[in-house]
Short mmCIF file of C-alpha atoms and ligand atoms in Angstrom, two decimals:
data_model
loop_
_atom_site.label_atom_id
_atom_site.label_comp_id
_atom_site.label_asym_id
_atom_site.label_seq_id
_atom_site.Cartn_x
_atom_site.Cartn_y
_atom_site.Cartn_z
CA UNK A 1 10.27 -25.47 0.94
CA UNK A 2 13.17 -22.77 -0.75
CA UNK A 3 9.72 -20.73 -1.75
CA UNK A 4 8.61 -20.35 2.04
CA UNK A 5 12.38 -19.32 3.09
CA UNK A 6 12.75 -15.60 3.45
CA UNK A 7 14.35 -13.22 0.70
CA UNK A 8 17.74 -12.75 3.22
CA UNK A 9 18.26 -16.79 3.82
CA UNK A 10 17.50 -17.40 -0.09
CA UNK A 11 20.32 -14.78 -0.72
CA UNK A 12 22.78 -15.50 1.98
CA UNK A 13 21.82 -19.08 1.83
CA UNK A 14 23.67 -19.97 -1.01
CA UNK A 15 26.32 -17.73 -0.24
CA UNK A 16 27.37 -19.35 2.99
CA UNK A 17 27.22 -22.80 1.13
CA UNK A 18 29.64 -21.89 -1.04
CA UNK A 19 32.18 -20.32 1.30
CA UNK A 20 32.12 -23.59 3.08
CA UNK A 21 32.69 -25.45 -0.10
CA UNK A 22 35.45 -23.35 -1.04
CA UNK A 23 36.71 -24.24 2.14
CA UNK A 24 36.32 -27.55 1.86
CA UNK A 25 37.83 -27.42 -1.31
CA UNK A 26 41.41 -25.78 -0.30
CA UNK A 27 41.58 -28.56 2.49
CA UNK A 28 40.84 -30.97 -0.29
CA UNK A 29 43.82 -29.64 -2.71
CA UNK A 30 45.85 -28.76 0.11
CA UNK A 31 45.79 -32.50 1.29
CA UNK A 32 46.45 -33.39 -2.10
CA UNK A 33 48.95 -31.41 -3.54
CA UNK A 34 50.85 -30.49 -0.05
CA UNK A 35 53.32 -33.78 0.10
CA UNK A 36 54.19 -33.23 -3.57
CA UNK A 37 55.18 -29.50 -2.88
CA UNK A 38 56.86 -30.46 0.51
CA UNK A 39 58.76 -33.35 -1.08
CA UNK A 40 59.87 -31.25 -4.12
CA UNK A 41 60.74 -28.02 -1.71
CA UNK A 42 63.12 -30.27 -0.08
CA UNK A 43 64.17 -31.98 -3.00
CA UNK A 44 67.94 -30.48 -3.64
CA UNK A 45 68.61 -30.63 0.11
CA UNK A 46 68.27 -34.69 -0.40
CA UNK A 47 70.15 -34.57 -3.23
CA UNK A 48 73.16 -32.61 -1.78
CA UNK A 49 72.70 -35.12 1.19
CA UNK A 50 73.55 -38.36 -1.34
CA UNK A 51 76.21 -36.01 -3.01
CA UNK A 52 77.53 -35.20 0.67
CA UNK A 53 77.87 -39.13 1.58
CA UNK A 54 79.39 -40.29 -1.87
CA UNK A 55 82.08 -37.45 -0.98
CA UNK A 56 82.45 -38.09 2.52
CA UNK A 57 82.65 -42.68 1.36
CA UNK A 58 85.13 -41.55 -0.98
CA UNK A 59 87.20 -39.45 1.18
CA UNK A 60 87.16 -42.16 4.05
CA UNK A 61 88.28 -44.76 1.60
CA UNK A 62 91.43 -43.04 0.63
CA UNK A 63 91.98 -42.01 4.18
CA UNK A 64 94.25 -43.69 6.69
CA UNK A 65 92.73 -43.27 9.55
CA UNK A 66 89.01 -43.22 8.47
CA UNK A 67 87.60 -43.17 11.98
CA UNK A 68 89.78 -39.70 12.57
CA UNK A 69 88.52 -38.44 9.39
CA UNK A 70 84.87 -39.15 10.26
CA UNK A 71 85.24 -38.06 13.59
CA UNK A 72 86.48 -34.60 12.32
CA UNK A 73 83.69 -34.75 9.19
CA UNK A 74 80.87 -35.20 12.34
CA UNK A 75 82.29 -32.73 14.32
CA UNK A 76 82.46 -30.06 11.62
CA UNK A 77 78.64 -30.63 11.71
CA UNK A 78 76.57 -27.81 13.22
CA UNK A 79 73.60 -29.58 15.21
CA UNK A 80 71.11 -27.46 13.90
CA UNK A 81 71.96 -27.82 10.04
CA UNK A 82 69.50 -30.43 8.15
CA UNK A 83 72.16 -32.73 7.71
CA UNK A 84 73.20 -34.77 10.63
CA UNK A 85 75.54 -38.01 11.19
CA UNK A 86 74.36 -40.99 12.85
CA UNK A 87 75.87 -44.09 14.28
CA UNK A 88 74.84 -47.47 13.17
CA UNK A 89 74.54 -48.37 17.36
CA UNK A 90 72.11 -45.58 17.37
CA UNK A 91 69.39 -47.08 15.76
CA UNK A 92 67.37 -46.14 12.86
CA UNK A 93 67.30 -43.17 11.43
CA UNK A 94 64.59 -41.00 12.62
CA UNK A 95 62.14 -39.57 9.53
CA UNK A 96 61.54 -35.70 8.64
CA UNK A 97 57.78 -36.67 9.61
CA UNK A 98 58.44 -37.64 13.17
CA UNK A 99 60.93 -35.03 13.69
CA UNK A 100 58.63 -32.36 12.92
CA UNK A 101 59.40 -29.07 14.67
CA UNK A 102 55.73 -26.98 15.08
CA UNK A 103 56.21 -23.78 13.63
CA UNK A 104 54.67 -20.84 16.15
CA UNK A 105 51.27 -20.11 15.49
CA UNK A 106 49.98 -22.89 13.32
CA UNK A 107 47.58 -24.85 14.67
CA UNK A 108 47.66 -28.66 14.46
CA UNK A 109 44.69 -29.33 12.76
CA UNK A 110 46.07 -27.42 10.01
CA UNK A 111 49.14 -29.66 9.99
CA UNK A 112 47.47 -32.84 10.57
CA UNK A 113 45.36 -31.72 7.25
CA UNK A 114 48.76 -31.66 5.09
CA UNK A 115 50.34 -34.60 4.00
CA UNK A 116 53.73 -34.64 5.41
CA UNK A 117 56.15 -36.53 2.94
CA UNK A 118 58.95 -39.47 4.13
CA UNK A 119 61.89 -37.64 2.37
CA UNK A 120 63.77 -41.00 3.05
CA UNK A 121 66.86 -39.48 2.88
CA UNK A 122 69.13 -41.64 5.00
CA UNK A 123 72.69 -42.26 3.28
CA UNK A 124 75.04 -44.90 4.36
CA UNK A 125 78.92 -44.07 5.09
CA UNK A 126 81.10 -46.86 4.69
CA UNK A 127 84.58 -47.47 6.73
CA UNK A 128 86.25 -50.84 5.17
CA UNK A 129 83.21 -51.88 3.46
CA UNK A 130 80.92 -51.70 6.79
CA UNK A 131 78.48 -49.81 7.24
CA UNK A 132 78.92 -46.91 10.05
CA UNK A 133 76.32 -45.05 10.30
CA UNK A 134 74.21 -42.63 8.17
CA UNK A 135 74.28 -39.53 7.18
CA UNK A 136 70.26 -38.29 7.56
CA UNK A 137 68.78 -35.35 6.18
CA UNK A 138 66.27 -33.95 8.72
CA UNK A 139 64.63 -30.40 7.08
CA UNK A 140 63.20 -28.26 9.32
CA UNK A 141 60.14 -27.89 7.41
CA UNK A 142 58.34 -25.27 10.07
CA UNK A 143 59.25 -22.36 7.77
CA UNK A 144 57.22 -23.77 4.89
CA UNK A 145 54.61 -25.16 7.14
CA UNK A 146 54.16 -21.29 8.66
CA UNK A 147 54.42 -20.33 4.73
CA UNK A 148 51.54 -22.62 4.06
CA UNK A 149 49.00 -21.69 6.54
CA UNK A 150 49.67 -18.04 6.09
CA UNK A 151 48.87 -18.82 1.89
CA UNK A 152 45.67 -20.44 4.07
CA UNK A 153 44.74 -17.49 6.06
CA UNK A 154 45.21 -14.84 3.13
CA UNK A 155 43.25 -17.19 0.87
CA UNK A 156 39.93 -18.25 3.45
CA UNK A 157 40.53 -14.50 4.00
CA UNK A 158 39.47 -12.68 0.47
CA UNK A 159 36.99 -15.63 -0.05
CA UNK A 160 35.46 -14.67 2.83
CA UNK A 161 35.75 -10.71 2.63
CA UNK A 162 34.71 -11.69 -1.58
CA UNK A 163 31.30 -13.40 -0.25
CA UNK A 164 30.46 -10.58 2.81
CA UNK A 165 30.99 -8.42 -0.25
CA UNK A 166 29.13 -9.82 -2.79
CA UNK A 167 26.37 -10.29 -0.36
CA UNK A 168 25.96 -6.90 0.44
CA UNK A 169 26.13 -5.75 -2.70
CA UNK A 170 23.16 -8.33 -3.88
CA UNK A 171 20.90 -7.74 -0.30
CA UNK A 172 21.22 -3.81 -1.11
CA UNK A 173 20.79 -4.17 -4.88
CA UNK A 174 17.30 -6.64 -4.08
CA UNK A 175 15.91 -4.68 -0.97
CA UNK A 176 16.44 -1.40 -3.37
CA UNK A 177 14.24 -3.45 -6.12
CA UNK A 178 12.20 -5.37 -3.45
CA UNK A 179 10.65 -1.89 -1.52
CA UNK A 180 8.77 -0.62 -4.68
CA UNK A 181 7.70 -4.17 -5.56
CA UNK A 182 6.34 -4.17 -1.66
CA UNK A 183 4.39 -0.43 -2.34
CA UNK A 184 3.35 -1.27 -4.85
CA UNK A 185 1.64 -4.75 -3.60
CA UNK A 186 -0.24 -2.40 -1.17
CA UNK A 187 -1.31 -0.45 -3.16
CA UNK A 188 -3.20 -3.52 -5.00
CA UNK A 189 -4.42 -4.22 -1.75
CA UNK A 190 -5.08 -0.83 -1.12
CA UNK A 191 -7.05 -0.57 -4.19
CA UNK A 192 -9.12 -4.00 -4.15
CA UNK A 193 -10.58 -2.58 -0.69
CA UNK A 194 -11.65 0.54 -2.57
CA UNK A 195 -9.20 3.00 -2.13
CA UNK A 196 -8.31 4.91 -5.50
CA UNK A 197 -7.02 8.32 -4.22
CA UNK A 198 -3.78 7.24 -2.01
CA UNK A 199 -1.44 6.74 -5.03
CA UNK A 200 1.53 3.87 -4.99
CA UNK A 201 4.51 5.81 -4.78
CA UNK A 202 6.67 5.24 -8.33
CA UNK A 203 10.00 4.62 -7.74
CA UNK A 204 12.86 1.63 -8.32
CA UNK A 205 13.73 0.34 -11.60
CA UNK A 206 12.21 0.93 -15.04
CA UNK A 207 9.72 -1.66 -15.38
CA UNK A 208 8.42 -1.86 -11.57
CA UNK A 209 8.16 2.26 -12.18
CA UNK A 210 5.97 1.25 -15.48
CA UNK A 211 3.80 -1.26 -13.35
CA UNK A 212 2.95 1.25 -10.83
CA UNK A 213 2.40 3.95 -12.69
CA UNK A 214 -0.25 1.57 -14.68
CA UNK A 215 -1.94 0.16 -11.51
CA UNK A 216 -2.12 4.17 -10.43
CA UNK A 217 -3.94 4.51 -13.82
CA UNK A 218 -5.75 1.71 -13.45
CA UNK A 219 -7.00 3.23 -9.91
CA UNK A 220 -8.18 6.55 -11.30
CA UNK A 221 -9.91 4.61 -13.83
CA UNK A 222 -11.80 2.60 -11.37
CA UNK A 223 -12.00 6.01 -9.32
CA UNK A 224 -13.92 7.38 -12.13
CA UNK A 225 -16.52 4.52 -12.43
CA UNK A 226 -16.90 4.17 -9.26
CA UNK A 227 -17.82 7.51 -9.51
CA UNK A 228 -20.31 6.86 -12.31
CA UNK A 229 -22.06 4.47 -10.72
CA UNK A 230 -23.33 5.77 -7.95
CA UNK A 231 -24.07 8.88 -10.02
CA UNK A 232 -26.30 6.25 -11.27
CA UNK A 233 -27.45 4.55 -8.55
CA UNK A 234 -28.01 7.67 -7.04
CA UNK A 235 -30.02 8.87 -9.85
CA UNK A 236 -32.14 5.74 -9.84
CA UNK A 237 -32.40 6.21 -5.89
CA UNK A 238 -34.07 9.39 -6.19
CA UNK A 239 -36.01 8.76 -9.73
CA UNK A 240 -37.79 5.59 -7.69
CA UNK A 241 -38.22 7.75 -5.05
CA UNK A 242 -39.82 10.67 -7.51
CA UNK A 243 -42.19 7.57 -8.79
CA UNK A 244 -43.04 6.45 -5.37
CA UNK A 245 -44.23 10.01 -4.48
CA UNK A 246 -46.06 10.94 -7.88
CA UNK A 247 -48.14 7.42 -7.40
CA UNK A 248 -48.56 8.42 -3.68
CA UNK A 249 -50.19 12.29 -4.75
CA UNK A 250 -52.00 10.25 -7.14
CA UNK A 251 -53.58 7.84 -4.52
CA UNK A 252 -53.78 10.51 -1.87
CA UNK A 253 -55.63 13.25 -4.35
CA UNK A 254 -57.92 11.18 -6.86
CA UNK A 255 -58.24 7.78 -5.85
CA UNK A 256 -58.32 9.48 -1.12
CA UNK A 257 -61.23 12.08 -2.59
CA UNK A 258 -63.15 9.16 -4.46
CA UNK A 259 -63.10 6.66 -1.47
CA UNK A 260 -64.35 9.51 0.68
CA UNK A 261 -66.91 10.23 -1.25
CA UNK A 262 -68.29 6.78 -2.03
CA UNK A 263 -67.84 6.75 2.04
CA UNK A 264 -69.79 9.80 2.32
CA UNK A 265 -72.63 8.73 0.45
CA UNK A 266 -73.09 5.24 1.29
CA UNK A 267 -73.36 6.54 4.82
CA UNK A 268 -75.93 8.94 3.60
CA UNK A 269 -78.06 5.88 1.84
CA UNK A 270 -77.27 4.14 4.89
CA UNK A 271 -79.31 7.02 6.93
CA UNK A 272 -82.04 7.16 4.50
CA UNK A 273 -82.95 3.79 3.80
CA UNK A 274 -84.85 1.26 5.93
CA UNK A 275 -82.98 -0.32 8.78
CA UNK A 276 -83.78 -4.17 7.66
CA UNK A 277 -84.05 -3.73 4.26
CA UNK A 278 -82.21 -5.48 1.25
CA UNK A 279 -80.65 -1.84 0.57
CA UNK A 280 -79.67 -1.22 3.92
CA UNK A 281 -77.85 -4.20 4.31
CA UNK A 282 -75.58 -4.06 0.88
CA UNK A 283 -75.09 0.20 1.54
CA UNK A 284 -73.49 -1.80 5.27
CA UNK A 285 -71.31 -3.87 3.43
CA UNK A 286 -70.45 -1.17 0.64
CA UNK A 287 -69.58 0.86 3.57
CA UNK A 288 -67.58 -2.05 5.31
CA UNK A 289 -65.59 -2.55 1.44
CA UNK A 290 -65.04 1.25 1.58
CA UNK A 291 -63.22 1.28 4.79
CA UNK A 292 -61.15 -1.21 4.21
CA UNK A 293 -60.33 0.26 0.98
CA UNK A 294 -59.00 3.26 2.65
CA UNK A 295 -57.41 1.44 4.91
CA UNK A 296 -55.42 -0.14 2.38
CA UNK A 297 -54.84 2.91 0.65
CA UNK A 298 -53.50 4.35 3.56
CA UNK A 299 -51.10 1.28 4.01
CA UNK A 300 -50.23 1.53 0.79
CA UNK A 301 -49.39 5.50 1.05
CA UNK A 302 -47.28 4.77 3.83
CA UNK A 303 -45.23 2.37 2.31
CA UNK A 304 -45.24 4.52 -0.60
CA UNK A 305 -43.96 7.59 0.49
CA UNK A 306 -43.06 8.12 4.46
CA UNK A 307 -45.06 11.60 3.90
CA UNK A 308 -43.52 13.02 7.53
CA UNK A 309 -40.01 12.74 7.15
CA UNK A 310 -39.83 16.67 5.60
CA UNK A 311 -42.70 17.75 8.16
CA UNK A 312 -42.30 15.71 11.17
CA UNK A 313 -38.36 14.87 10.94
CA UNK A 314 -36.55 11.77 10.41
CA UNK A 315 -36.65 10.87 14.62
CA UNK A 316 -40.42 11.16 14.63
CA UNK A 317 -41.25 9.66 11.25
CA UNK A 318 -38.77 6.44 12.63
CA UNK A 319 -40.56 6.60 16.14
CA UNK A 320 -44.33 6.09 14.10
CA UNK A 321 -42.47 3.26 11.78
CA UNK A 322 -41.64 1.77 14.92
CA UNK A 323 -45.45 2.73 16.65
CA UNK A 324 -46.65 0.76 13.52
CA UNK A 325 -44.82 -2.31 13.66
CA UNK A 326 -45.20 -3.08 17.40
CA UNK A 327 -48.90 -2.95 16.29
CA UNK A 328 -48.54 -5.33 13.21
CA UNK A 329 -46.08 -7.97 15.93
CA UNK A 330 -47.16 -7.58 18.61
CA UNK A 331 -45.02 -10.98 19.67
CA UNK A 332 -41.98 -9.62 18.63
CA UNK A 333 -40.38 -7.35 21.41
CA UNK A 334 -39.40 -4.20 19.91
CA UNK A 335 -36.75 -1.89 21.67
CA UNK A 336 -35.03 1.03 20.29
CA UNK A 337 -32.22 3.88 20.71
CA UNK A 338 -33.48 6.60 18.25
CA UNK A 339 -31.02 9.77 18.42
CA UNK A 340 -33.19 12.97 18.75
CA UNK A 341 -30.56 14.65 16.53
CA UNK A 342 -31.75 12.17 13.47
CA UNK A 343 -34.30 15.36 13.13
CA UNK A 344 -31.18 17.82 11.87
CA UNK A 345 -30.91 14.90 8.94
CA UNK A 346 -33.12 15.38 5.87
CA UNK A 347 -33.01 14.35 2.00
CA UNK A 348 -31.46 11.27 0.49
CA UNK A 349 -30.08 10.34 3.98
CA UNK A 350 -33.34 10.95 5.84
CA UNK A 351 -35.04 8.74 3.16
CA UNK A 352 -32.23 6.13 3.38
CA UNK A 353 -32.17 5.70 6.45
CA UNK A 354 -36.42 5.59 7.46
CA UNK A 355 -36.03 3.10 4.38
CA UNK A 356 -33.11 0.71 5.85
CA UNK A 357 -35.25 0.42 9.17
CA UNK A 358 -38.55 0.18 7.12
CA UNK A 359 -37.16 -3.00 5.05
CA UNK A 360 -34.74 -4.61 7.40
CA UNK A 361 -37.77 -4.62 10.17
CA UNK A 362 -40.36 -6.05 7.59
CA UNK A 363 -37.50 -8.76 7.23
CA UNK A 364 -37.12 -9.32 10.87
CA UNK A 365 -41.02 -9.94 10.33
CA UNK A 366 -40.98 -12.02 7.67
CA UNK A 367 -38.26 -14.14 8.09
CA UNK A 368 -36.34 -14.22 11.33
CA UNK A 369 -38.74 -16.12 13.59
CA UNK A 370 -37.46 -13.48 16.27
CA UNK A 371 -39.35 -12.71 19.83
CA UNK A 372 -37.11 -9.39 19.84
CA UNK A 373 -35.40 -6.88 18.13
CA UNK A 374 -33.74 -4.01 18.77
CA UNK A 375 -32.96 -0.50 16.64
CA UNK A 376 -30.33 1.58 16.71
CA UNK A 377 -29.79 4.67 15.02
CA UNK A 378 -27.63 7.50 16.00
CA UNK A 379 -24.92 9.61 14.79
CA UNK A 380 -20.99 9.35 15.58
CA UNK A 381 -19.17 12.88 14.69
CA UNK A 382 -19.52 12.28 10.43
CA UNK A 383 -20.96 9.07 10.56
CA UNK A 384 -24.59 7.88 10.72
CA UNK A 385 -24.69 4.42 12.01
CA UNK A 386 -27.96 2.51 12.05
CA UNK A 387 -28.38 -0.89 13.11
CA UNK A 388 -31.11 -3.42 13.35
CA UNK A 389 -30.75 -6.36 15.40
CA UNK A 390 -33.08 -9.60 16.00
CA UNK A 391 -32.21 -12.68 17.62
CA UNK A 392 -33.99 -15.17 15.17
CA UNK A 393 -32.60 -17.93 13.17
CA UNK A 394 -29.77 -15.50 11.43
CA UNK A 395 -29.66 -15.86 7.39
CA UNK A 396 -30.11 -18.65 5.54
CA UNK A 397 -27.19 -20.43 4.16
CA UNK A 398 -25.89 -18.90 0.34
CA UNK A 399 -28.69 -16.25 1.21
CA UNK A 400 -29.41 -14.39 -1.64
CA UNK A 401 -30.47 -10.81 -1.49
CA UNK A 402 -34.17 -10.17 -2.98
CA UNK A 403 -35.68 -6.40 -3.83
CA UNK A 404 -35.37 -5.48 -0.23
CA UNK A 405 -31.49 -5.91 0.75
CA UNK A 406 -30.71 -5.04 -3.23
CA UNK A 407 -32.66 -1.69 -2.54
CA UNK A 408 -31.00 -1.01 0.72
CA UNK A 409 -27.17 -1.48 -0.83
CA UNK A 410 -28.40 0.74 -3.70
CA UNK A 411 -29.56 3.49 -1.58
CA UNK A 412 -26.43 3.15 0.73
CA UNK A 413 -24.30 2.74 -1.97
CA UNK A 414 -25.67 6.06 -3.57
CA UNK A 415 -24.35 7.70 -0.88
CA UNK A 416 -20.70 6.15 -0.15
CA UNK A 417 -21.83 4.25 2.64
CA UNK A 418 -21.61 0.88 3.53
CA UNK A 419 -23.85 -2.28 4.57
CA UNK A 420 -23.30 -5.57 6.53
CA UNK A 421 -24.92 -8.34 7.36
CA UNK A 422 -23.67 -10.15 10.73
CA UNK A 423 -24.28 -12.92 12.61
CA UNK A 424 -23.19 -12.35 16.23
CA UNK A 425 -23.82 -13.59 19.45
CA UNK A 426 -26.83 -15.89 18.60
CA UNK A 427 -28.32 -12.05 16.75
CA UNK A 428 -29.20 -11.15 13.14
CA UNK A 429 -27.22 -7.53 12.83
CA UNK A 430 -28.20 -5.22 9.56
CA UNK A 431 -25.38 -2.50 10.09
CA UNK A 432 -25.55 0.65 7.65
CA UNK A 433 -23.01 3.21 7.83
CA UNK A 434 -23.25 6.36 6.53
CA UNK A 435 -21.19 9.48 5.54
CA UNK A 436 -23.18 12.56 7.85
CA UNK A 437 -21.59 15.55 7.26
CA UNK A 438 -23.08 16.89 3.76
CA UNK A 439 -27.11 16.05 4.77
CA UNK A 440 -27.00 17.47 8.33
CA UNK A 441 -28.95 20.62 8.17
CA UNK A 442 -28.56 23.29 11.21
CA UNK A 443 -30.64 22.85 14.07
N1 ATP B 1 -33.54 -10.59 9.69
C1 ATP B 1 -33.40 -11.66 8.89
N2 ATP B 1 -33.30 -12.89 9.44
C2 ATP B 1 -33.17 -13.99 8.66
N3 ATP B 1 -33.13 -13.94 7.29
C3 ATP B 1 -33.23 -12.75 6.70
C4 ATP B 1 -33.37 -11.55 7.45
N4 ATP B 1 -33.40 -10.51 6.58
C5 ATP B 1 -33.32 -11.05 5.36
N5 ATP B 1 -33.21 -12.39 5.41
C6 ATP B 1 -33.04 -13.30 4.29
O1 ATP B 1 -32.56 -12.57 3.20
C7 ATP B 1 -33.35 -12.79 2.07
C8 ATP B 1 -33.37 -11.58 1.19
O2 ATP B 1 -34.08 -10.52 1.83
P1 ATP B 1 -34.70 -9.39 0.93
O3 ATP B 1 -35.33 -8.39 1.82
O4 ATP B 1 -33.64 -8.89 0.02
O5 ATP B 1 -35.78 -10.13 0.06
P2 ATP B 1 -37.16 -10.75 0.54
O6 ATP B 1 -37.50 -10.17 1.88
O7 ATP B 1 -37.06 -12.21 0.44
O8 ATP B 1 -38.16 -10.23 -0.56
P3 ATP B 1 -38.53 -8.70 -0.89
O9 ATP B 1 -37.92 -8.46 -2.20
O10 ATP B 1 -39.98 -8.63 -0.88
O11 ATP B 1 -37.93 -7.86 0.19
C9 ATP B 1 -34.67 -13.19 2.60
O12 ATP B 1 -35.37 -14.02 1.70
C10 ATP B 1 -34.31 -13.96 3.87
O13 ATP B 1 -34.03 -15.29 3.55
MG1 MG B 2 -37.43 -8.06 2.27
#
């Protein structure tokens, strides 16, 4: 739960608790310790009252006319000192607590949270051993009441101003550590995806500094193999590709010639031998063997090498590809979108690409149980996109790729492009995308 809470609550969070405990906590002690302070503030005032009446007893029993002398003692009284005279007929003496005068400005809730003490500081005056009245101490307690809640203000006020402070200070402190943390988690992003040349900025504290500057060496590392290996898989692109075309020249010059010739002169025995004899028939099915040896041969060239690309240009040599497969499924219904400008493309790309369609259609054959398919091949300012679609049963589930889709990544791979296999809208998709620019040649 705390893990899922943003940096600012976690920070302020605790913060905030604690300026409401420290709150809590002056009410606490002020609730406390307030009567004790209040009752020993007023303390000497009692006493002087007690002192005051003992005086004023002892005075009124020596006097003659006690009543006068009380009278005068009363009167001498200002009605707004603490210490007042009252008559036995006028009841009991009123406390401090209940006559409480509200000082200007404090609010009640603040004086209902102190604990306001019962000074009890009524003292009896005596005329002829009866008692008279009393002479009461009432403090008027609003100037330490005022004294109090301005102690409150000044104190809620730097814990307050303290907290703000110490906030700010820790939210600048962890943003200022937090942003290269955050750069430098996307530049790990960055670089799982493949990207080794933006580099994560190095900045904050020592040992975030050392961390990026080792996943920035880490990236030029990867940069670098990366690098190697498709040097290498180029390399093995075009040394299969320099097999495939020695073993075609070799079919196509020794083994073409031969089959010709065997041709050749089988149809020559054919001519010279009887029409019904034993001869005649074999030389027919020599002759039959023959053809279908070339035909083979032929296949087998084509698959070998696609011969045209350099002489008739990718478009053309895809166009034939696609001739040869509507004759091989003739159930499946093959459309396409060839761009005439594939003929500007030659090389590696040319070869990739007549290979992607070659392989990915011999799939659709194979495997997708399709009744159409569609091709796609054009070029998008520097990218070559080529797509082949079918709407058969889609792959397999935990399909794994065999010689065909391993070639096909190699050879796209080679060339810093990408592949992807989709499943869209009830339709196989084989999507290749690759970099244009360098293999375009002038038209
Ligand atoms: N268009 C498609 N529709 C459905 N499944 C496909 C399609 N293309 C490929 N697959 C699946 O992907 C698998 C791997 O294909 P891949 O071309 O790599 O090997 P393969 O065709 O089985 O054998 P080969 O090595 O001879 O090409 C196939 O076995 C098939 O299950
Ligand atoms: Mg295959």
């Amino acid at each position: 739960m705390w893990q899922r809470l943003s940096f600012t609550t976690q920070l302020f969070l605790p913060l905030g608790a604690s300026l409401l405990a420290a709150l809590i906590m002056g009410g606490v002690l002020l609730h406390t310790f307030s009567g004790g302070q209040l009752a020993e503030e007023n303390e000497p005032g009692r006493r002087s009252t007690r002192v005051i009446a003992a005086a004023l007893n002892n005075t009124l029993h020596t006097s003659d006319n006690p009543r006068q002398t009380l009278d005068a003692f009363v009167h001498s009284l200002d009605t707004s000192s603490d210490i007042q005279f009252r008559s036995a007929e006028a009841g009991p003496a009123p406390s401090a607590k209940d006559d409480l005068r509200k000082p200007h400005g404090v609010p009640q809730w603040f004086i209902d949270l102190l604990t306001i003490p019962d000074l009890d500081a009524a003292s009896p005056v005596m005329i002829d051993g009866k008692r008279v009245g009393d002479l009461i101490f009432l403090p008027d307690m609003s100037a330490d009441l005022f004294e109090k809640w301005i102690g409150f203000l000044a104190l809620t006020s730097l814990i307050a101003v303290l907290m703000v402070l110490t906030g700010t200070i820790a939210f600048v402190l962890a943003r200022s550590a937090l942003r290269p943390l955050q750069h430098l988690g996307e530049g790990l992003t960055r670089i799982r995806r493949g990207d080794y040349i933006t580099p994560i900025p190095v900045c904050g504290p020592p040992e975030i500094r050392q961390s990026c500057e080792e996943a920035n060496a880490l990236a030029a590392t990867l940069a670098q193999l990366s690098e190697d290996n498709r040097d290498l898989l180029h390399r093995l692109v075009s040394l299969q590709d320099d097999e495939r075309r020695d073993l075609a020249r070799e079919l196509h010059d020794e083994l073409g010639p031969l089959l010709f010739s065997i041709r050749a002169g089988t149809i020559a025995l054919i001519e010279t031998s009887p029409p019904a004899g034993n001869l005649g028939n074999s030389a027919q099915q020599v002759l039959q063997s023959v053809e279908a040896l070339q035909q083979t041969n032929r296949r087998i060239l084509d698959r070998l090498r696609p011969l045209y690309i350099e002489e008739l240009g990718l478009e053309t040599s895809v166009q034939t590809l696609l001739v040869n497969f509507r004759k091989q499924a003739p159930h499946i219904g093959l459309t396409a979108t060839i761009d005439p400008g594939l003929n500007a493309i030659d090389g590696p790309l040319a070869r990739t690409v007549y290979r992607v369609i070659q392989e990915a259609l011999t799939n659709v054959l194979r495997h997708a149980r399709a009744s159409n398919a569609h091709v796609q091949a054009a070029v998008t300012g520097e990218t070559l996109v080529v797509e082949i679609s079918d709407d058969g049963d889609g792959f397999p589930e935990g399909n794994a790729f065999g010689r065909g889709l391993t070639g096909m990544h190699e050879r796209v791979r080679a060339l810093s492009g990408s592949l992807s296999l989709l499943r869209a809208d009830e339709r196989t998709y084989v999507r290749c995308r690759l970099p244009a620019g360098a293999s375009m040649s002038p038209a």
